[in-house]
Short mmCIF file of C-alpha atoms in Angstrom, two decimals:
data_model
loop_
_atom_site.label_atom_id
_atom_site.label_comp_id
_atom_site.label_asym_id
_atom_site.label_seq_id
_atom_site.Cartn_x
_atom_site.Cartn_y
_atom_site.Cartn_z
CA UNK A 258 -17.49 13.96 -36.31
CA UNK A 259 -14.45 15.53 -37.07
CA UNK A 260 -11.51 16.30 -35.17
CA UNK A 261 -12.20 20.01 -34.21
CA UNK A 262 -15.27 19.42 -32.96
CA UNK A 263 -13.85 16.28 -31.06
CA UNK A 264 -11.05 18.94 -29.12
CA UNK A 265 -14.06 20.42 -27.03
CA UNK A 266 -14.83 17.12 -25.73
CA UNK A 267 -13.80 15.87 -21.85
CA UNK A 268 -11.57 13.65 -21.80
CA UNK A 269 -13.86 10.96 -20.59
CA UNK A 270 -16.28 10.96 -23.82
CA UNK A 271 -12.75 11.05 -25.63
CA UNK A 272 -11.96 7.84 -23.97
CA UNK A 273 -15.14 6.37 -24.79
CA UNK A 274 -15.10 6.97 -28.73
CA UNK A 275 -11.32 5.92 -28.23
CA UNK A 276 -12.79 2.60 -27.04
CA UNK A 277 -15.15 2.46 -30.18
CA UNK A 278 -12.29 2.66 -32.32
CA UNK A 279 -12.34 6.65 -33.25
CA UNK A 280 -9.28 7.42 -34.70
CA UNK A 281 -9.80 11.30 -34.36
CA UNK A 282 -10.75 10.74 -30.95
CA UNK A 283 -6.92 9.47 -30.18
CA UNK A 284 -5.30 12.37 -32.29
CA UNK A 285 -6.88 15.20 -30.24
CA UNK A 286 -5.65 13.11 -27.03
CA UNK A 287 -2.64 12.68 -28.40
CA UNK A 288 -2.78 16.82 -29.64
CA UNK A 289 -4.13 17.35 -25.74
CA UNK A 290 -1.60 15.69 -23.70
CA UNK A 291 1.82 14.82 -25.85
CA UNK A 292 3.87 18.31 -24.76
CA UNK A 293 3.01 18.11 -21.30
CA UNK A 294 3.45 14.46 -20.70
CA UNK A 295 6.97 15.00 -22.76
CA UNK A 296 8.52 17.64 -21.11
CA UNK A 297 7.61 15.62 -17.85
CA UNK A 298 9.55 12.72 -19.01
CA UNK A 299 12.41 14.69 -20.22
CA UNK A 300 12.80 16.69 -17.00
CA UNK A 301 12.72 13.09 -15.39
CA UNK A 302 15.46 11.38 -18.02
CA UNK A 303 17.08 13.99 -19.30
CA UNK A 304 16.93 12.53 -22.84
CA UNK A 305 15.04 14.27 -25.58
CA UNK A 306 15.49 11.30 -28.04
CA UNK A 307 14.46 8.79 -25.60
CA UNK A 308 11.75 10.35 -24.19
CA UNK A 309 10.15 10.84 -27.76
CA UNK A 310 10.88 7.34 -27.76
CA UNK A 311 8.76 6.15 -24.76
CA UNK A 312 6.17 8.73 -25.54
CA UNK A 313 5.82 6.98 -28.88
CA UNK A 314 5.45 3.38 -27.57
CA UNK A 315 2.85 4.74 -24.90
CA UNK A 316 0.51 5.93 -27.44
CA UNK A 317 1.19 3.19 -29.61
CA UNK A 318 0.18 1.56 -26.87
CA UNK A 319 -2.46 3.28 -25.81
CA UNK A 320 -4.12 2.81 -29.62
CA UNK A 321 -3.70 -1.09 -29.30
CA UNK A 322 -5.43 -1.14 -26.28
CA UNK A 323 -8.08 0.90 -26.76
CA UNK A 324 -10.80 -1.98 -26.27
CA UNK A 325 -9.40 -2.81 -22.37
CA UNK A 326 -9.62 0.49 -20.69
CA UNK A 327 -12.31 -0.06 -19.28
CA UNK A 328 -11.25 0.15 -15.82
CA UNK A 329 -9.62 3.89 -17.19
CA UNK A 330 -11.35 6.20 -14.90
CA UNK A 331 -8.58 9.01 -15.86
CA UNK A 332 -7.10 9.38 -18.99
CA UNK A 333 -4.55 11.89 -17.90
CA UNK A 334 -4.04 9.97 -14.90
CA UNK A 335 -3.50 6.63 -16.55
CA UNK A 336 -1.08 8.40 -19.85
CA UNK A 337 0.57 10.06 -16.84
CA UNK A 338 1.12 6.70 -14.60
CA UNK A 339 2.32 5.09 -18.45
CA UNK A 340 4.53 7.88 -18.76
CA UNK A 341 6.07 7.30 -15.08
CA UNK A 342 6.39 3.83 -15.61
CA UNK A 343 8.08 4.24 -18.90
CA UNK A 344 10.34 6.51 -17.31
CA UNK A 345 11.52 4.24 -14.54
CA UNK A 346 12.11 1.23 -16.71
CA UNK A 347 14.62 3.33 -18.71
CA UNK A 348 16.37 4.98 -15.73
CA UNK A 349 15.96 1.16 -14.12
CA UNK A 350 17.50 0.11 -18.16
CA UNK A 351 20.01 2.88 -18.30
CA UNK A 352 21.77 2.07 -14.95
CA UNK A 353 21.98 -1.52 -15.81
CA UNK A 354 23.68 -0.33 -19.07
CA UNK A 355 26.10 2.05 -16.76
CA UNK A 356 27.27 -0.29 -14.15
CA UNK A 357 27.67 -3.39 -17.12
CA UNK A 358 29.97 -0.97 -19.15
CA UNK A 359 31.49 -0.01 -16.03
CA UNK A 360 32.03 -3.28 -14.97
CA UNK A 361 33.26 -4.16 -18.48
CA UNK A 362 36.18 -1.72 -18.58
CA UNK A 363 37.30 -1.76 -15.54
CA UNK A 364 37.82 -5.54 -15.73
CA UNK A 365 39.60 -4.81 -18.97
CA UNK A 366 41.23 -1.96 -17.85
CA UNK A 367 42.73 -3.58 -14.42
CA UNK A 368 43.64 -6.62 -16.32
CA UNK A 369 45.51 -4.83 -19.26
CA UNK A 370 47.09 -2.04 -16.54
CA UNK A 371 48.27 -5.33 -14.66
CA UNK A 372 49.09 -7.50 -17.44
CA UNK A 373 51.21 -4.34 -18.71
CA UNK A 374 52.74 -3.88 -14.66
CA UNK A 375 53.88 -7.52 -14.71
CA UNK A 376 55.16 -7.21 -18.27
CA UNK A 377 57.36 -4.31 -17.28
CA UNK A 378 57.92 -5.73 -13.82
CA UNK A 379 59.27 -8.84 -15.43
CA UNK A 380 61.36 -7.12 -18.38
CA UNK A 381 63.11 -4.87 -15.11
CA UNK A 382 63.94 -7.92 -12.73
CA UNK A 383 65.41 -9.45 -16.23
CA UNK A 384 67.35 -6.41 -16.67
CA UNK A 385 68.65 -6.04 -12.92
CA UNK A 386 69.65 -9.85 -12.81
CA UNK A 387 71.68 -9.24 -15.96
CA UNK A 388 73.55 -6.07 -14.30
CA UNK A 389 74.19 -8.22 -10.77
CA UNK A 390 75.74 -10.77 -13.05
CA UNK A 391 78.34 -8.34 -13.91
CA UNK A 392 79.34 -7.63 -10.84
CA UNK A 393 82.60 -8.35 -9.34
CA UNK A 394 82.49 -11.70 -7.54
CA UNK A 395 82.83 -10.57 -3.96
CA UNK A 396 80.72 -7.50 -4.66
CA UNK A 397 77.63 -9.70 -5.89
CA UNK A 398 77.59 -11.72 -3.18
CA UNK A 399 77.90 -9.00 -0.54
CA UNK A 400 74.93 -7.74 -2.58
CA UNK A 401 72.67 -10.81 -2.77
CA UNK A 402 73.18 -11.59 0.81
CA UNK A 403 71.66 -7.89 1.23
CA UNK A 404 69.06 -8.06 -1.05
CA UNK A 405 68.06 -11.85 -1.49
CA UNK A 406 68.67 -13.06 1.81
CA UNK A 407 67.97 -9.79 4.15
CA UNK A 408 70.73 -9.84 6.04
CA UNK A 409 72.37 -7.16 8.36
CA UNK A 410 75.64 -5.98 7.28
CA UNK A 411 77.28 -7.26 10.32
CA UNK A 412 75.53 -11.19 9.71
CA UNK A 413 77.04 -10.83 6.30
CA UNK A 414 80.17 -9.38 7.54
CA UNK A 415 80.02 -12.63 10.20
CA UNK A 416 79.90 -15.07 7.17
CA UNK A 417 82.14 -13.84 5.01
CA UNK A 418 84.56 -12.98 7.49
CA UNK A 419 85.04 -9.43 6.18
CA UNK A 420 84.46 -6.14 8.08
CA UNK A 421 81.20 -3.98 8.27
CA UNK A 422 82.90 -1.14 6.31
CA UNK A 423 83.70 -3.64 3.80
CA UNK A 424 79.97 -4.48 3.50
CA UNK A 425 78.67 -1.45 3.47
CA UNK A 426 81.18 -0.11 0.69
CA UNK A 427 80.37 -2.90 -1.25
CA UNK A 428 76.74 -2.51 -1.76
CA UNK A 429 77.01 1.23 -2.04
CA UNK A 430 79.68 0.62 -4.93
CA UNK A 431 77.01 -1.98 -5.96
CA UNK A 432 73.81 0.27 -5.97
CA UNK A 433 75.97 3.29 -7.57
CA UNK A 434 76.82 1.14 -10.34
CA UNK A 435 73.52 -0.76 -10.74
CA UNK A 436 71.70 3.29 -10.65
CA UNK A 437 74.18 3.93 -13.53
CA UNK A 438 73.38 0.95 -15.98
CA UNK A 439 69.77 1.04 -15.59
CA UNK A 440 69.40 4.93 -15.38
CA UNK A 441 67.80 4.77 -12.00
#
Protein backbone atom coordinates (compact mmCIF):
# COMPACT_ATOMS: atom_id res chain seq x y z
CA UNK A 1 0.00 0.00 0.00
CA UNK A 2 1.22 3.28 -0.29
CA UNK A 3 0.57 6.32 1.48
CA UNK A 4 -2.05 8.00 -0.86
CA UNK A 5 -4.08 5.32 -0.99
CA UNK A 6 -3.70 4.90 2.91
CA UNK A 7 -5.24 8.93 3.31
CA UNK A 8 -8.79 7.57 2.24
CA UNK A 9 -8.77 5.21 4.99
CA UNK A 10 -10.94 5.79 8.54
CA UNK A 11 -9.13 6.33 11.05
CA UNK A 12 -9.92 3.08 12.70
CA UNK A 13 -8.32 0.73 9.83
CA UNK A 14 -5.43 3.44 10.18
CA UNK A 15 -5.10 2.45 13.73
CA UNK A 16 -5.13 -1.08 12.97
CA UNK A 17 -2.18 -1.17 10.29
CA UNK A 18 -0.58 1.36 12.88
CA UNK A 19 -0.75 -1.59 15.30
CA UNK A 20 0.86 -3.96 12.60
CA UNK A 21 3.69 -1.77 12.41
CA UNK A 22 2.74 0.36 9.04
CA UNK A 23 4.85 3.11 8.92
CA UNK A 24 2.73 4.94 6.17
CA UNK A 25 -0.18 4.26 8.14
CA UNK A 26 1.32 6.74 11.06
CA UNK A 27 2.47 9.45 8.47
CA UNK A 28 -1.03 10.03 7.01
CA UNK A 29 -2.23 10.22 10.85
CA UNK A 30 0.30 12.25 11.60
CA UNK A 31 -0.49 14.36 7.90
CA UNK A 32 -4.42 14.03 9.24
CA UNK A 33 -4.33 15.37 12.63
CA UNK A 34 -0.81 17.40 13.41
CA UNK A 35 -2.31 21.18 12.42
CA UNK A 36 -5.38 20.78 14.21
CA UNK A 37 -4.14 19.12 17.31
CA UNK A 38 -1.25 22.04 17.19
CA UNK A 39 -3.05 25.01 16.92
CA UNK A 40 -5.21 23.49 19.85
CA UNK A 41 -2.25 23.27 22.03
CA UNK A 42 -0.92 26.58 21.12
CA UNK A 43 -4.20 28.42 21.74
CA UNK A 44 -4.02 26.49 25.16
CA UNK A 45 -0.05 27.42 25.98
CA UNK A 46 0.57 30.08 24.07
CA UNK A 47 3.97 28.70 22.99
CA UNK A 48 4.67 27.85 19.40
CA UNK A 49 8.10 26.22 20.25
CA UNK A 50 6.75 24.24 23.01
CA UNK A 51 3.84 23.10 21.60
CA UNK A 52 5.85 21.65 18.53
CA UNK A 53 7.63 20.24 21.30
CA UNK A 54 4.83 18.19 23.00
CA UNK A 55 3.30 17.48 19.66
CA UNK A 56 6.59 15.80 18.82
CA UNK A 57 6.89 13.59 21.96
CA UNK A 58 3.08 12.58 21.47
CA UNK A 59 3.67 11.06 18.20
CA UNK A 60 6.86 9.78 19.16
CA UNK A 61 4.91 8.36 21.47
CA UNK A 62 2.24 7.32 19.79
CA UNK A 63 4.83 5.25 17.23
CA UNK A 64 6.39 3.40 20.33
CA UNK A 65 3.25 2.33 21.40
CA UNK A 66 1.68 1.29 18.60
CA UNK A 67 1.37 -2.51 19.78
CA UNK A 68 -0.84 -1.39 23.21
CA UNK A 69 -3.68 0.52 21.76
CA UNK A 70 -5.70 -1.82 21.85
CA UNK A 71 -8.14 -0.42 24.14
CA UNK A 72 -7.94 2.87 21.39
CA UNK A 73 -11.47 3.07 20.38
CA UNK A 74 -10.74 6.81 18.98
CA UNK A 75 -7.75 7.85 17.52
CA UNK A 76 -8.64 11.48 17.44
CA UNK A 77 -10.04 11.15 20.73
CA UNK A 78 -7.07 9.49 22.36
CA UNK A 79 -4.15 12.07 20.19
CA UNK A 80 -6.60 14.72 21.45
CA UNK A 81 -6.76 13.51 25.34
CA UNK A 82 -2.48 13.10 24.74
CA UNK A 83 -2.50 16.46 23.51
CA UNK A 84 -4.59 17.81 26.68
CA UNK A 85 -2.56 16.02 28.95
CA UNK A 86 0.62 17.24 27.45
CA UNK A 87 -0.68 20.56 27.71
CA UNK A 88 -1.47 20.55 31.39
CA UNK A 89 1.78 19.05 32.50
CA UNK A 90 3.55 22.05 30.90
CA UNK A 91 1.18 24.76 32.18
CA UNK A 92 1.32 22.44 35.64
CA UNK A 93 5.66 22.61 34.68
CA UNK A 94 5.64 26.22 33.68
CA UNK A 95 4.01 27.58 36.91
CA UNK A 96 6.30 25.59 39.02
CA UNK A 97 9.13 27.27 37.00
CA UNK A 98 7.27 30.86 37.66
CA UNK A 99 6.63 30.78 41.30
CA UNK A 100 10.49 28.99 41.93
CA UNK A 101 12.07 32.00 40.01
CA UNK A 102 9.77 34.15 41.76
CA UNK A 103 10.52 32.84 44.89
CA UNK A 104 14.23 32.92 43.99
CA UNK A 105 14.49 36.68 43.43
CA UNK A 106 12.53 37.92 45.67
CA UNK A 107 14.48 36.16 48.44
CA UNK A 108 17.53 37.64 46.78
CA UNK A 109 16.10 40.72 46.09
CA UNK A 110 14.63 41.42 49.84
CA UNK A 111 17.83 40.20 51.25
CA UNK A 112 20.21 42.40 49.06
CA UNK A 113 17.50 45.59 49.32
CA UNK A 114 17.86 44.88 53.21
CA UNK A 115 21.35 43.98 53.48
CA UNK A 116 21.92 47.37 51.39
CA UNK A 117 19.09 49.35 54.03
CA UNK A 118 21.14 48.18 57.04
CA UNK A 119 24.41 48.98 55.29
CA UNK A 120 23.30 52.54 54.73
CA UNK A 121 21.34 52.59 57.95
CA UNK A 122 24.50 51.71 59.77
CA UNK A 123 27.02 54.05 57.72
CA UNK A 124 24.16 57.14 58.74
CA UNK A 125 23.87 56.35 62.61
CA UNK A 126 27.94 56.26 62.27
CA UNK A 127 27.82 59.52 60.68
CA UNK A 128 25.18 61.22 63.13
CA UNK A 129 27.11 59.87 66.28
CA UNK A 130 30.23 61.50 64.87
CA UNK A 131 28.33 65.02 64.37
CA UNK A 132 26.65 64.73 68.19
CA UNK A 133 30.20 64.26 69.30
CA UNK A 134 30.96 67.66 68.16
CA UNK A 135 28.59 69.24 69.85
CA UNK A 136 29.04 71.65 72.57
CA UNK A 137 28.94 69.86 75.93
CA UNK A 138 25.72 71.20 77.34
CA UNK A 139 24.12 71.16 73.90
CA UNK A 140 24.76 67.25 73.47
CA UNK A 141 23.40 66.38 76.44
CA UNK A 142 20.25 68.50 76.18
CA UNK A 143 20.14 66.57 72.89
CA UNK A 144 20.66 62.96 74.01
CA UNK A 145 18.31 63.34 76.83
CA UNK A 146 15.78 64.28 73.85
CA UNK A 147 16.62 61.80 71.58
CA UNK A 148 18.16 58.77 73.58
CA UNK A 149 16.25 58.96 76.59
CA UNK A 150 12.69 60.54 75.35
CA UNK A 151 12.33 62.98 77.62
CA UNK A 152 10.01 66.11 77.75
CA UNK A 153 11.74 69.31 77.64
CA UNK A 154 10.50 70.27 80.98
CA UNK A 155 11.92 66.53 82.67
CA UNK A 156 15.15 67.56 81.07
CA UNK A 157 14.83 71.08 82.05
CA UNK A 158 13.99 69.41 85.82
CA UNK A 159 17.41 67.56 85.73
CA UNK A 160 19.57 69.83 84.55
CA UNK A 161 18.20 72.58 86.37
CA UNK A 162 17.97 74.84 83.32
CA UNK A 163 14.81 76.48 81.85
CA UNK A 164 12.40 75.09 79.10
CA UNK A 165 13.49 77.86 76.67
CA UNK A 166 16.90 76.79 77.31
CA UNK A 167 15.95 73.24 76.19
CA UNK A 168 14.16 73.92 73.50
CA UNK A 169 16.88 76.39 71.98
CA UNK A 170 19.28 73.91 72.49
CA UNK A 171 18.03 71.13 70.43
CA UNK A 172 16.80 73.45 67.74
CA UNK A 173 20.48 74.93 67.60
CA UNK A 174 21.31 71.15 67.74
CA UNK A 175 19.05 69.84 64.83
CA UNK A 176 19.97 73.13 62.66
CA UNK A 177 23.46 72.27 62.93
CA UNK A 178 23.21 68.45 62.67
CA UNK A 179 20.69 69.31 59.13
CA UNK A 180 23.76 71.35 58.03
CA UNK A 181 26.67 68.70 58.39
CA UNK A 182 24.82 65.87 57.06
CA UNK A 183 22.86 67.82 54.29
CA UNK A 184 19.54 66.83 55.69
Amino acid sequence: MNGVHLQQYADDILLDLLKEDNREAFDVIYMRYWERLYFYLVKAIRDTAEAEDILQEIFVSLWKRRRNLENVDSLYSYLHSCVRYGGFRYIRQEIKRNHFRKSWSLLFTDADDLFEQQLAANELSLLVNREIDKLPLKMKQVFLLSRTEDLSHKEIAHKLNISDKTVKKQISNALKYLHLKLNV
